Every structure is written in structure tokens, then in C-alpha cells.
PDB file of C-alpha atoms and ligand atoms in Angstrom:
ATOM      1  CA  MET Y 263     -83.649   9.906-118.939  1.00  0.00           C
ATOM      2  CA  GLN Y 264     -85.063   9.910-122.459  1.00  0.00           C
ATOM      3  CA  LEU Y 265     -86.248  13.052-124.160  1.00  0.00           C
ATOM      4  CA  PRO Y 266     -90.050  13.117-124.581  1.00  0.00           C
ATOM      5  CA  ARG Y 267     -91.429  11.732-127.847  1.00  0.00           C
ATOM      6  CA  TRP Y 268     -93.011  15.036-128.914  1.00  0.00           C
ATOM      7  CA  ARG Y 269     -89.602  16.647-128.540  1.00  0.00           C
ATOM      8  CA  SER Y 270     -88.032  14.090-130.862  1.00  0.00           C
ATOM      9  CA  TRP Y 271     -90.617  14.893-133.542  1.00  0.00           C
ATOM     10  CA  ILE Y 272     -89.966  18.591-133.234  1.00  0.00           C
ATOM     11  CA  ASP Y 273     -86.229  17.989-133.453  1.00  0.00           C
ATOM     12  CA  TRP Y 274     -86.831  15.999-136.630  1.00  0.00           C
ATOM     13  CA  VAL Y 275     -88.823  18.775-138.274  1.00  0.00           C
ATOM     14  CA  TYR Y 276     -86.959  21.640-136.651  1.00  0.00           C
ATOM     15  CA  PRO Y 277     -83.547  20.305-135.685  1.00  0.00           C
ATOM     16  CA  ASN Y 278     -82.744  23.022-133.153  1.00  0.00           C
ATOM     17  CA  ALA Y 279     -84.749  23.699-130.019  1.00  0.00           C
ATOM     18  CA  CYS Y 280     -83.620  25.294-126.774  1.00  0.00           C
ATOM     19  CA  THR Y 281     -82.826  22.593-124.238  1.00  0.00           C
ATOM     20  CA  LEU Y 282     -84.070  24.651-121.304  1.00  0.00           C
ATOM     21  CA  CYS Y 283     -87.336  26.144-122.601  1.00  0.00           C
ATOM     22  CA  SER Y 284     -87.957  24.230-125.871  1.00  0.00           C
ATOM     23  CA  ARG Y 285     -88.230  27.387-127.962  1.00  0.00           C
ATOM     24  CA  LEU Y 286     -87.329  26.657-131.553  1.00  0.00           C
ATOM     25  CA  LEU Y 287     -83.981  28.102-132.535  1.00  0.00           C
ATOM     26  CA  VAL Y 288     -84.848  29.579-135.916  1.00  0.00           C
ATOM     27  CA  HIS Y 289     -82.262  31.512-137.927  1.00  0.00           C
ATOM     28  CA  THR Y 290     -79.572  31.049-135.314  1.00  0.00           C
ATOM     29  CA  GLN Y 291     -76.268  29.275-135.130  1.00  0.00           C
ATOM     30  CA  GLU Y 292     -77.072  28.108-131.623  1.00  0.00           C
ATOM     31  CA  HIS Y 293     -78.049  24.478-131.321  1.00  0.00           C
ATOM     32  CA  THR Y 294     -78.708  24.262-127.607  1.00  0.00           C
ATOM     33  CA  LEU Y 295     -79.761  27.509-125.904  1.00  0.00           C
ATOM     34  CA  CYS Y 296     -82.039  30.329-127.035  1.00  0.00           C
ATOM     35  CA  ASN Y 297     -81.127  33.972-126.602  1.00  0.00           C
ATOM     36  CA  ALA Y 298     -83.695  34.401-123.825  1.00  0.00           C
ATOM     37  CA  CYS Y 299     -82.133  31.663-121.709  1.00  0.00           C
ATOM     38  CA  ARG Y 300     -78.625  32.866-122.521  1.00  0.00           C
ATOM     39  CA  SER Y 301     -79.527  36.398-121.446  1.00  0.00           C
ATOM     40  CA  GLU Y 302     -80.713  35.105-118.064  1.00  0.00           C
ATOM     41  CA  MET Y 303     -77.212  33.784-117.394  1.00  0.00           C
ATOM     42  CA  ILE Y 304     -75.595  37.121-116.651  1.00  0.00           C
ATOM     43  CA  PRO Y 305     -71.826  36.951-116.053  1.00  0.00           C
ATOM     44  CA  ILE Y 306     -70.693  38.192-112.656  1.00  0.00           C
ATOM     45  CA  GLU Y 307     -68.651  41.330-113.296  1.00  0.00           C
ATOM     46  CA  ASN Y 308     -67.446  42.208-109.834  1.00  0.00           C
ATOM     47  CA  ALA Y 309     -66.761  39.112-107.817  1.00  0.00           C
ATOM     48  CA  CYS Y 310     -65.394  38.178-104.436  1.00  0.00           C
ATOM     49  CA  GLU Y 311     -61.683  37.591-104.812  1.00  0.00           C
ATOM     50  CA  ARG Y 312     -61.900  34.212-103.117  1.00  0.00           C
ATOM     51  CA  CYS Y 313     -65.211  32.488-103.850  1.00  0.00           C
ATOM     52  CA  GLY Y 314     -66.481  34.332-106.935  1.00  0.00           C
ATOM     53  CA  ALA Y 315     -69.743  35.488-105.363  1.00  0.00           C
ATOM     54  CA  PRO Y 316     -71.056  38.837-106.643  1.00  0.00           C
ATOM     55  CA  LEU Y 317     -70.168  41.853-104.517  1.00  0.00           C
ATOM     56  CA  PRO Y 318     -72.607  44.687-103.748  1.00  0.00           C
ATOM     57  CA  ALA Y 319     -73.197  47.528-106.215  1.00  0.00           C
ATOM     58  CA  THR Y 320     -71.169  49.954-104.117  1.00  0.00           C
ATOM     59  CA  ALA Y 321     -68.142  47.783-104.646  1.00  0.00           C
ATOM     60  CA  ILE Y 322     -68.782  47.759-108.412  1.00  0.00           C
ATOM     61  CA  GLU Y 323     -68.877  51.568-108.509  1.00  0.00           C
ATOM     62  CA  THR Y 324     -65.686  51.959-106.531  1.00  0.00           C
ATOM     63  CA  THR Y 325     -63.950  49.377-108.663  1.00  0.00           C
ATOM     64  CA  ALA Y 326     -64.989  51.118-111.891  1.00  0.00           C
ATOM     65  CA  GLN Y 327     -63.571  54.393-110.643  1.00  0.00           C
ATOM     66  CA  ARG Y 328     -60.285  52.807-109.747  1.00  0.00           C
ATOM     67  CA  ILE Y 329     -59.808  50.854-112.973  1.00  0.00           C
ATOM     68  CA  ASP Y 330     -61.205  53.170-115.620  1.00  0.00           C
ATOM     69  CA  PRO Y 331     -59.539  56.639-115.585  1.00  0.00           C
ATOM     70  CA  ALA Y 332     -62.209  58.018-117.952  1.00  0.00           C
ATOM     71  CA  HIS Y 333     -64.903  57.000-115.486  1.00  0.00           C
ATOM     72  CA  ALA Y 334     -62.924  58.621-112.678  1.00  0.00           C
ATOM     73  CA  ALA Y 335     -62.504  61.880-114.609  1.00  0.00           C
ATOM     74  CA  THR Y 336     -66.236  62.191-115.209  1.00  0.00           C
ATOM     75  CA  SER Y 337     -67.090  61.406-111.631  1.00  0.00           C
ATOM     76  CA  GLY Y 338     -67.424  64.637-109.702  1.00  0.00           C
ATOM     77  CA  ARG Y 339     -67.123  62.867-106.432  1.00  0.00           C
ATOM     78  CA  HIS Y 340     -63.850  61.291-107.507  1.00  0.00           C
ATOM     79  CA  ALA Y 341     -62.593  64.476-109.238  1.00  0.00           C
ATOM     80  CA  ARG Y 342     -62.956  66.402-106.022  1.00  0.00           C
ATOM     81  CA  GLY Y 343     -60.345  64.071-104.630  1.00  0.00           C
ATOM     82  CA  ARG Y 344     -62.486  62.477-101.957  1.00  0.00           C
ATOM     83  CA  LYS Y 345     -60.616  59.560-100.513  1.00  0.00           C
ATOM     84  CA  GLU Y 346     -61.619  56.419-102.378  1.00  0.00           C
ATOM     85  CA  LYS Y 347     -63.247  53.662-100.386  1.00  0.00           C
ATOM     86  CA  LYS Y 348     -61.263  50.492-100.311  1.00  0.00           C
ATOM     87  CA  ARG Y 349     -63.049  47.869-102.351  1.00  0.00           C
ATOM     88  CA  PRO Y 350     -64.030  44.891-100.210  1.00  0.00           C
ATOM     89  CA  PRO Y 351     -61.738  42.096-101.393  1.00  0.00           C
ATOM     90  CA  THR Y 352     -64.011  39.320-100.232  1.00  0.00           C
ATOM     91  CA  CYS Y 353     -67.670  38.694 -99.530  1.00  0.00           C
ATOM     92  CA  THR Y 354     -69.057  38.184 -96.051  1.00  0.00           C
ATOM     93  CA  PHE Y 355     -69.148  34.424 -96.623  1.00  0.00           C
ATOM     94  CA  CYS Y 356     -65.360  34.383 -96.989  1.00  0.00           C
ATOM     95  CA  GLU Y 357     -64.642  36.489 -93.917  1.00  0.00           C
ATOM     96  CA  ASN Y 358     -62.568  34.467 -91.460  1.00  0.00           C
ATOM     97  CA  ARG Y 359     -62.827  31.473 -93.754  1.00  0.00           C
ATOM     98  CA  LYS Y 360     -59.707  29.621 -94.802  1.00  0.00           C
ATOM     99  CA  TRP Y 361     -59.855  28.179 -98.302  1.00  0.00           C
ATOM    100  CA  GLU Y 362     -57.419  25.691 -99.751  1.00  0.00           C
ATOM    101  CA  PHE Y 363     -57.825  27.204-103.216  1.00  0.00           C
ATOM    102  CA  SER Y 364     -56.515  30.597-104.304  1.00  0.00           C
ATOM    103  CA  ARG Y 365     -59.664  31.738-105.986  1.00  0.00           C
ATOM    104  CA  VAL Y 366     -62.872  30.605-107.651  1.00  0.00           C
ATOM    105  CA  TYR Y 367     -64.067  32.185-110.899  1.00  0.00           C
ATOM    106  CA  SER Y 368     -67.842  31.906-111.071  1.00  0.00           C
ATOM    107  CA  TYR Y 369     -69.503  32.599-114.399  1.00  0.00           C
ATOM    108  CA  THR Y 370     -72.979  33.430-113.143  1.00  0.00           C
ATOM    109  CA  VAL Y 371     -75.231  33.343-110.106  1.00  0.00           C
ATOM    110  CA  TYR Y 372     -77.197  30.163-109.392  1.00  0.00           C
ATOM    111  CA  ARG Y 373     -80.702  31.351-110.222  1.00  0.00           C
ATOM    112  CA  ASP Y 374     -83.262  31.378-113.055  1.00  0.00           C
ATOM    113  CA  ALA Y 375     -81.920  29.702-116.194  1.00  0.00           C
ATOM    114  CA  SER Y 376     -78.638  28.694-114.551  1.00  0.00           C
ATOM    115  CA  VAL Y 377     -80.571  26.589-112.006  1.00  0.00           C
ATOM    116  CA  ARG Y 378     -82.394  24.776-114.791  1.00  0.00           C
ATOM    117  CA  ALA Y 379     -79.163  24.331-116.744  1.00  0.00           C
ATOM    118  CA  ALA Y 380     -77.260  22.990-113.725  1.00  0.00           C
ATOM    119  CA  ARG Y 381     -80.006  20.454-112.957  1.00  0.00           C
ATOM    120  CA  PHE Y 382     -80.223  19.313-116.559  1.00  0.00           C
ATOM    121  CA  MET Y 383     -76.445  18.897-116.714  1.00  0.00           C
ATOM    122  CA  LYS Y 384     -76.588  16.371-113.879  1.00  0.00           C
ATOM    123  CA  GLU Y 385     -78.841  14.127-115.939  1.00  0.00           C
ATOM    124  CA  PRO Y 386     -77.721  11.669-118.623  1.00  0.00           C
ATOM    125  CA  ASN Y 387     -78.429  12.663-122.242  1.00  0.00           C
ATOM    126  CA  TYR Y 388     -77.741  16.334-121.644  1.00  0.00           C
ATOM    127  CA  GLU Y 389     -74.121  16.274-122.736  1.00  0.00           C
ATOM    128  CA  PRO Y 390     -74.720  18.738-125.641  1.00  0.00           C
ATOM    129  CA  LEU Y 391     -76.060  21.294-123.160  1.00  0.00           C
ATOM    130  CA  THR Y 392     -73.050  20.685-120.915  1.00  0.00           C
ATOM    131  CA  ARG Y 393     -70.679  21.203-123.838  1.00  0.00           C
ATOM    132  CA  CYS Y 394     -72.456  24.438-124.712  1.00  0.00           C
ATOM    133  CA  ILE Y 395     -72.156  25.692-121.119  1.00  0.00           C
ATOM    134  CA  GLY Y 396     -68.504  24.612-121.035  1.00  0.00           C
ATOM    135  CA  THR Y 397     -67.783  26.656-124.148  1.00  0.00           C
ATOM    136  CA  ILE Y 398     -69.567  29.668-122.661  1.00  0.00           C
ATOM    137  CA  ILE Y 399     -67.539  29.652-119.441  1.00  0.00           C
ATOM    138  CA  GLY Y 400     -64.335  28.735-121.308  1.00  0.00           C
ATOM    139  CA  ASN Y 401     -64.664  31.734-123.633  1.00  0.00           C
ATOM    140  CA  TRP Y 402     -65.601  33.911-120.680  1.00  0.00           C
ATOM    141  CA  LEU Y 403     -62.470  32.790-118.823  1.00  0.00           C
ATOM    142  CA  ALA Y 404     -60.285  33.179-121.908  1.00  0.00           C
ATOM    143  CA  SER Y 405     -61.514  36.749-122.361  1.00  0.00           C
ATOM    144  CA  TYR Y 406     -60.294  37.846-118.950  1.00  0.00           C
ATOM    145  CA  PRO Y 407     -56.973  39.247-120.228  1.00  0.00           C
ATOM    146  CA  LEU Y 408     -58.955  41.477-122.618  1.00  0.00           C
ATOM    147  CA  SER Y 409     -61.379  42.603-119.961  1.00  0.00           C
ATOM    148  CA  PRO Y 410     -61.236  46.051-118.337  1.00  0.00           C
ATOM    149  CA  HIS Y 411     -61.490  44.145-115.070  1.00  0.00           C
ATOM    150  CA  LEU Y 412     -58.119  42.494-115.618  1.00  0.00           C
ATOM    151  CA  GLN Y 413     -56.503  44.161-112.604  1.00  0.00           C
ATOM    152  CA  LEU Y 414     -59.456  43.204-110.468  1.00  0.00           C
ATOM    153  CA  LEU Y 415     -59.690  39.613-111.581  1.00  0.00           C
ATOM    154  CA  ASP Y 416     -55.951  38.900-111.487  1.00  0.00           C
ATOM    155  CA  PHE Y 417     -56.225  35.985-113.892  1.00  0.00           C
ATOM    156  CA  ALA Y 418     -53.402  33.627-113.054  1.00  0.00           C
ATOM    157  CA  PRO Y 419     -51.409  31.669-115.614  1.00  0.00           C
ATOM    158  CA  LEU Y 420     -52.436  28.034-115.465  1.00  0.00           C
ATOM    159  CA  ASP Y 421     -50.749  24.785-116.450  1.00  0.00           C
ATOM    160  CA  LEU Y 422     -53.396  22.133-116.132  1.00  0.00           C
ATOM    161  CA  VAL Y 423     -57.183  21.766-116.137  1.00  0.00           C
ATOM    162  CA  VAL Y 424     -58.615  19.152-113.739  1.00  0.00           C
ATOM    163  CA  PRO Y 425     -62.329  18.305-113.415  1.00  0.00           C
ATOM    164  CA  ILE Y 426     -64.002  17.395-110.139  1.00  0.00           C
ATOM    165  CA  PRO Y 427     -64.347  13.610-110.461  1.00  0.00           C
ATOM    166  CA  GLN Y 428     -67.370  11.466-109.671  1.00  0.00           C
ATOM    167  CA  TYR Y 429     -67.207   8.245-107.711  1.00  0.00           C
ATOM    168  CA  TRP Y 430     -67.073   5.380-110.222  1.00  0.00           C
ATOM    169  CA  ILE Y 431     -70.534   4.041-109.362  1.00  0.00           C
ATOM    170  CA  ARG Y 432     -72.149   7.429-109.919  1.00  0.00           C
ATOM    171  CA  ARG Y 433     -70.152   7.901-113.089  1.00  0.00           C
ATOM    172  CA  PHE Y 434     -71.357   4.515-114.337  1.00  0.00           C
ATOM    173  CA  LEU Y 435     -74.992   5.306-113.521  1.00  0.00           C
ATOM    174  CA  HIS Y 436     -74.901   8.818-114.993  1.00  0.00           C
ATOM    175  CA  ARG Y 437     -72.911   7.709-118.043  1.00  0.00           C
ATOM    176  CA  TYR Y 438     -70.927  10.922-118.033  1.00  0.00           C
ATOM    177  CA  ASN Y 439     -69.394  13.391-115.621  1.00  0.00           C
ATOM    178  CA  GLN Y 440     -70.655  16.891-116.274  1.00  0.00           C
ATOM    179  CA  SER Y 441     -67.550  18.463-114.703  1.00  0.00           C
ATOM    180  CA  GLU Y 442     -65.324  16.495-117.058  1.00  0.00           C
ATOM    181  CA  VAL Y 443     -67.258  17.693-120.104  1.00  0.00           C
ATOM    182  CA  LEU Y 444     -67.140  21.270-118.839  1.00  0.00           C
ATOM    183  CA  ALA Y 445     -63.391  20.911-118.236  1.00  0.00           C
ATOM    184  CA  GLU Y 446     -62.808  19.617-121.778  1.00  0.00           C
ATOM    185  CA  GLN Y 447     -64.417  22.727-123.224  1.00  0.00           C
ATOM    186  CA  VAL Y 448     -62.666  25.088-120.813  1.00  0.00           C
ATOM    187  CA  ALA Y 449     -59.276  23.496-121.565  1.00  0.00           C
ATOM    188  CA  ALA Y 450     -59.885  23.894-125.301  1.00  0.00           C
ATOM    189  CA  CYS Y 451     -60.923  27.546-124.894  1.00  0.00           C
ATOM    190  CA  ILE Y 452     -57.943  28.595-122.747  1.00  0.00           C
ATOM    191  CA  GLY Y 453     -55.458  26.374-124.603  1.00  0.00           C
ATOM    192  CA  ARG Y 454     -54.299  24.298-121.647  1.00  0.00           C
ATOM    193  CA  PRO Y 455     -54.039  20.498-121.302  1.00  0.00           C
ATOM    194  CA  MET Y 456     -56.555  18.569-119.270  1.00  0.00           C
ATOM    195  CA  ALA Y 457     -55.825  15.765-116.821  1.00  0.00           C
ATOM    196  CA  PRO Y 458     -59.180  13.993-116.399  1.00  0.00           C
ATOM    197  CA  PHE Y 459     -57.903  11.197-114.162  1.00  0.00           C
ATOM    198  CA  ALA Y 460     -55.302  13.014-112.085  1.00  0.00           C
ATOM    199  CA  LEU Y 461     -57.816  13.429-109.279  1.00  0.00           C
ATOM    200  CA  GLY Y 462     -60.118  10.709-107.994  1.00  0.00           C
ATOM    201  CA  ARG Y 463     -62.753  10.065-105.338  1.00  0.00           C
ATOM    202  CA  CYS Y 464     -61.867   7.433-102.791  1.00  0.00           C
ATOM    203  CA  ARG Y 465     -65.368   6.925-101.397  1.00  0.00           C
ATOM    204  CA  TRP Y 466     -69.063   7.403-102.038  1.00  0.00           C
ATOM    205  CA  THR Y 467     -70.569  10.637-100.720  1.00  0.00           C
ATOM    206  CA  GLN Y 468     -74.164  11.512-100.030  1.00  0.00           C
ATOM    207  CA  LYS Y 469     -75.767  14.290-102.068  1.00  0.00           C
ATOM    208  CA  GLN Y 470     -75.205  17.701-100.558  1.00  0.00           C
ATOM    209  CA  GLY Y 471     -78.629  19.168-101.365  1.00  0.00           C
ATOM    210  CA  MET Y 472     -80.294  19.086 -97.935  1.00  0.00           C
ATOM    211  CA  LYS Y 473     -77.205  19.373 -95.748  1.00  0.00           C
ATOM    212  CA  THR Y 474     -76.035  22.306 -93.666  1.00  0.00           C
ATOM    213  CA  ILE Y 475     -72.658  23.861 -94.378  1.00  0.00           C
ATOM    214  CA  GLU Y 476     -71.006  21.956 -91.534  1.00  0.00           C
ATOM    215  CA  GLU Y 477     -72.601  18.674 -92.683  1.00  0.00           C
ATOM    216  CA  ARG Y 478     -71.338  19.344 -96.195  1.00  0.00           C
ATOM    217  CA  ARG Y 479     -67.813  19.850 -94.887  1.00  0.00           C
ATOM    218  CA  GLN Y 480     -67.986  16.600 -92.946  1.00  0.00           C
ATOM    219  CA  ASN Y 481     -69.459  14.813 -95.951  1.00  0.00           C
ATOM    220  CA  MET Y 482     -66.647  15.985 -98.239  1.00  0.00           C
ATOM    221  CA  ARG Y 483     -63.748  15.555 -95.815  1.00  0.00           C
ATOM    222  CA  GLN Y 484     -60.834  13.645 -97.387  1.00  0.00           C
ATOM    223  CA  VAL Y 485     -62.909  12.470-100.316  1.00  0.00           C
ATOM    224  CA  PHE Y 486     -60.401  13.286-103.039  1.00  0.00           C
ATOM    225  CA  VAL Y 487     -57.065  11.638-103.740  1.00  0.00           C
ATOM    226  CA  VAL Y 488     -54.469  12.492-106.344  1.00  0.00           C
ATOM    227  CA  ARG Y 489     -53.928   9.487-108.593  1.00  0.00           C
ATOM    228  CA  ASN Y 490     -51.159  11.020-110.719  1.00  0.00           C
ATOM    229  CA  ARG Y 491     -48.809  13.004-108.494  1.00  0.00           C
ATOM    230  CA  THR Y 492     -46.289  13.521-111.303  1.00  0.00           C
ATOM    231  CA  ALA Y 493     -48.885  15.353-113.379  1.00  0.00           C
ATOM    232  CA  ILE Y 494     -49.820  17.600-110.461  1.00  0.00           C
ATOM    233  CA  ALA Y 495     -46.475  18.412-108.810  1.00  0.00           C
ATOM    234  CA  ASN Y 496     -45.363  22.030-109.316  1.00  0.00           C
ATOM    235  CA  ARG Y 497     -48.309  22.734-111.614  1.00  0.00           C
ATOM    236  CA  ARG Y 498     -50.763  25.605-111.445  1.00  0.00           C
ATOM    237  CA  VAL Y 499     -54.059  23.769-111.515  1.00  0.00           C
ATOM    238  CA  LEU Y 500     -57.487  24.977-112.591  1.00  0.00           C
ATOM    239  CA  LEU Y 501     -60.291  22.907-111.069  1.00  0.00           C
ATOM    240  CA  VAL Y 502     -63.600  22.801-112.958  1.00  0.00           C
ATOM    241  CA  ASP Y 503     -67.023  22.103-111.475  1.00  0.00           C
ATOM    242  CA  ASP Y 504     -70.623  22.948-112.344  1.00  0.00           C
ATOM    243  CA  VAL Y 505     -71.844  24.703-109.183  1.00  0.00           C
ATOM    244  CA  MET Y 506     -70.239  26.019-105.999  1.00  0.00           C
ATOM    245  CA  THR Y 507     -72.510  26.453-102.985  1.00  0.00           C
ATOM    246  CA  SER Y 508     -70.739  25.900 -99.666  1.00  0.00           C
ATOM    247  CA  GLY Y 509     -67.357  25.359-101.354  1.00  0.00           C
ATOM    248  CA  ALA Y 510     -66.788  22.080 -99.483  1.00  0.00           C
ATOM    249  CA  THR Y 511     -66.179  20.065-102.670  1.00  0.00           C
ATOM    250  CA  LEU Y 512     -63.715  22.483-104.234  1.00  0.00           C
ATOM    251  CA  ASN Y 513     -61.975  22.999-100.918  1.00  0.00           C
ATOM    252  CA  ASP Y 514     -61.294  19.310-100.332  1.00  0.00           C
ATOM    253  CA  ALA Y 515     -60.192  18.817-103.938  1.00  0.00           C
ATOM    254  CA  ALA Y 516     -57.810  21.772-103.614  1.00  0.00           C
ATOM    255  CA  ARG Y 517     -56.482  20.339-100.347  1.00  0.00           C
ATOM    256  CA  ALA Y 518     -55.611  17.056-102.062  1.00  0.00           C
ATOM    257  CA  LEU Y 519     -53.966  18.836-105.006  1.00  0.00           C
ATOM    258  CA  ARG Y 520     -51.873  21.069-102.788  1.00  0.00           C
ATOM    259  CA  ALA Y 521     -50.817  18.108-100.659  1.00  0.00           C
ATOM    260  CA  ALA Y 522     -49.629  16.459-103.878  1.00  0.00           C
ATOM    261  CA  GLY Y 523     -47.428  19.452-104.666  1.00  0.00           C
ATOM    262  CA  ALA Y 524     -49.573  21.698-106.871  1.00  0.00           C
ATOM    263  CA  SER Y 525     -48.038  25.164-106.784  1.00  0.00           C
ATOM    264  CA  SER Y 526     -51.463  26.826-106.910  1.00  0.00           C
ATOM    265  CA  VAL Y 527     -55.096  25.808-107.268  1.00  0.00           C
ATOM    266  CA  HIS Y 528     -57.697  28.021-108.894  1.00  0.00           C
ATOM    267  CA  ALA Y 529     -61.197  26.936-109.827  1.00  0.00           C
ATOM    268  CA  VAL Y 530     -63.887  27.882-112.299  1.00  0.00           C
ATOM    269  CA  VAL Y 531     -67.559  27.024-111.890  1.00  0.00           C
ATOM    270  CA  PHE Y 532     -70.600  27.669-114.007  1.00  0.00           C
ATOM    271  CA  ALA Y 533     -72.801  29.016-111.211  1.00  0.00           C
ATOM    272  CA  ARG Y 534     -72.302  30.295-107.676  1.00  0.00           C
ATOM    273  CA  GLY Y 535     -74.998  29.648-105.103  1.00  0.00           C
ATOM    274  CA  VAL Y 536     -75.260  32.895-103.175  1.00  0.00           C
ATOM    275  CA  ASN Y 537     -77.421  31.571-100.343  1.00  0.00           C
ATOM    276  CA  ALA Y 538     -74.777  29.220 -99.042  1.00  0.00           C
ATOM    277  CA  HIS Y 539     -75.678  29.960 -95.427  1.00  0.00           C
ATOM    278  CA  ARG Y 540     -79.144  28.494 -95.988  1.00  0.00           C
ATOM    279  CA  VAL Y 541     -80.177  24.998 -96.850  1.00  0.00           C
ATOM    280  CA  GLU Y 542     -82.294  25.317 -99.950  1.00  0.00           C
ATOM    281  CA  PRO Y 543     -85.138  22.831-100.368  1.00  0.00           C
ATOM    282  CA  ARG Y 544     -84.498  20.275-103.040  1.00  0.00           C
ATOM    283  CA  GLY Y 545     -85.725  21.618-106.347  1.00  0.00           C
ATOM    284  CA  PRO Y 546     -87.447  19.910-109.261  1.00  0.00           C
ATOM    285  CA  THR Y 547     -85.546  17.403-111.332  1.00  0.00           C
ATOM    286  CA  ALA Y 548     -84.745  17.876-114.978  1.00  0.00           C
ATOM    287  CA  GLU Y 549     -87.562  15.443-115.730  1.00  0.00           C
ATOM    288  CA  SER Y 550     -90.163  17.535-113.931  1.00  0.00           C
ATOM    289  CA  LEU Y 551     -88.797  20.685-115.558  1.00  0.00           C
ATOM    290  CA  THR Y 552     -89.216  19.058-118.953  1.00  0.00           C
ATOM    291  CA  SER Y 553     -92.821  18.116-118.182  1.00  0.00           C
ATOM    292  CA  THR Y 554     -93.398  21.712-117.053  1.00  0.00           C
ATOM    293  CA  ASN Y 555     -92.095  22.919-120.387  1.00  0.00           C
ATOM    294  CA  GLN Y 556     -94.465  20.545-122.126  1.00  0.00           C
ATOM    295  CA  LYS Y 557     -97.392  22.081-120.274  1.00  0.00           C
ATOM    296  CA  ILE Y 558     -96.229  25.571-121.201  1.00  0.00           C
ATOM    297  CA  GLN Y 559     -95.983  24.574-124.823  1.00  0.00           C
TER     298      GLN Y 559
HETATM  299 ZN1   ZN W 279     -84.455  28.844-123.951  1.00  0.00          ZN
HETATM  300 ZN1   ZN W 280     -66.386  35.148-101.099  1.00  0.00          ZN
END
């Protein structure tokens, strides 16, 4: 999809404009996203230990008391020695659910600007936006060891970064794989090598958008194959994808990696869909979002 002509003229006069809302980026080092759109992508601070979904506020409070002694000392309730509630380790979606991966790190919730960004990233010609998002989540992941939530997040040492691959026909039509671009940036930020072709898709899959969770699992069953077992064996792998909703894609990819001998499989995604139990109606395309922005302008 080509950018609209008016946008090209603006880019010529004012080289930087926000990809999501078309605001001009004046006096800023940013070339892709404005501060308003960035601020809508709020990092998840207290996440489910398996799927990365945000946990309720009560869990955040209890976690803060446990990790930060200063917070605990100023908390009368805690100072009185009331027995601390055990923080829920997982969300309700993960209860009684067996994942093939150890854990998913989700940067933000799939809503507002992150929805627009995720839909744009699936379109050709939006590679700069994808690189920008990849750098954001890569820096976010790299900052974990410095975060006060270190004990909570249990950031695991990793050996290899592997993107979720596209089937070759889709890759040819889209001209780039957004997960691969995200993985390149994440690998650079955390200082780990990337293996872009270690994992492959052995068949075409239908889009997941209108499917139920069970249909998504069936759709993604045994889709991934490890093409380079030597690169994967005994490695701690970090999978990279743009969005996790039902988890079917990451789960099948992790299954293939573990079957090939990976010692552990973690994953990082840009956005976590928190209404995974529902089938969301298909949203507007990046093209329609762009035309909406034109009308706003
Ligand atoms: Zn913006
Ligand atoms: Zn969960």
C-alpha cells in the first residue's frame, strides 16, 4: 500500500510526521511516533507470569509491598504485620492451561494506539514503524535487570532470538515479515544473536481474526518446523511476535522448538490482546485508518 500523495508532500516539507496520527514531529528526535501515540502505549508493569497479560490492581499493590521495603514500611496495613496475600502468579486465562513456552513478555495491552500500530505493521511500507516498535520493546526488555520488578519478572538469560516466520507466499506478498524486523531490533537491544530462518512454516494458515480460541488452536496445529536443529539444540530461545491473543501461534512455535531440543522458550510480543476469550470483529485496515487520519487533518 502506497502512502497518500498529500502525506508525501508533507514529508518533503516536514520530513517527520507521526505514522499513526500524522502529527508533525517538530523539534523531536523521533522520526516515526509522536509523544501522544507513544504515551498511549503504556508498558504492562505487573504481568501474568505465563502469558504477559496485565494482572488486577490488587496484585500490583501486593507485589509493590513485597518487592519494595520502603513501600512496605510506609504501609500501615503491612507494618501491622497482617499476613500478605499471595500474589496471583497467573491470570484467569492461564488457569488450567498448559503452555509450551515458559513465559511471554508483553510490552503493552492491545488497545488504542497499539491496535493501530499492530495493524499498520502488517502492511507493506511500514517497516520504519516496525523498526521503531522493535526498538521500544527491545529497550524495554533490556531494562528488565534494572527494573524494581526484577524479582517479579524473573528475566531469563537467553541465547538466541527467533522471529515467528510467515509462510513464503505471504512473505512474498507482504514484502517483509514484521516479526522478523521486530526480532532484529530486539536482538540488537539485548545483545543476542538472531536466527531468522531457524524456524519455518510448513503450510499456509488462514487468518486468525474471526476464529474462536479452539479454531485458532486447530488452525495453528503443527504449523511450525525447525529448519536448523543445530542452531536450536540446548539453546534458550526468545521468540518474537507482534501480537499475542489466544497464544496458539506462540504455543505451536514453542512446541516445535522444544521438540528440536531447545532448553527453554520464552517469548516477547508488542501487544497482548486481553479479550482472548471473545472473538473480536475484524477491525479497520491500515488503509482505512490512514483515510480516517486524512479526514481528521
Ligand atoms: Zn501520533
Ligand atoms: Zn496469563
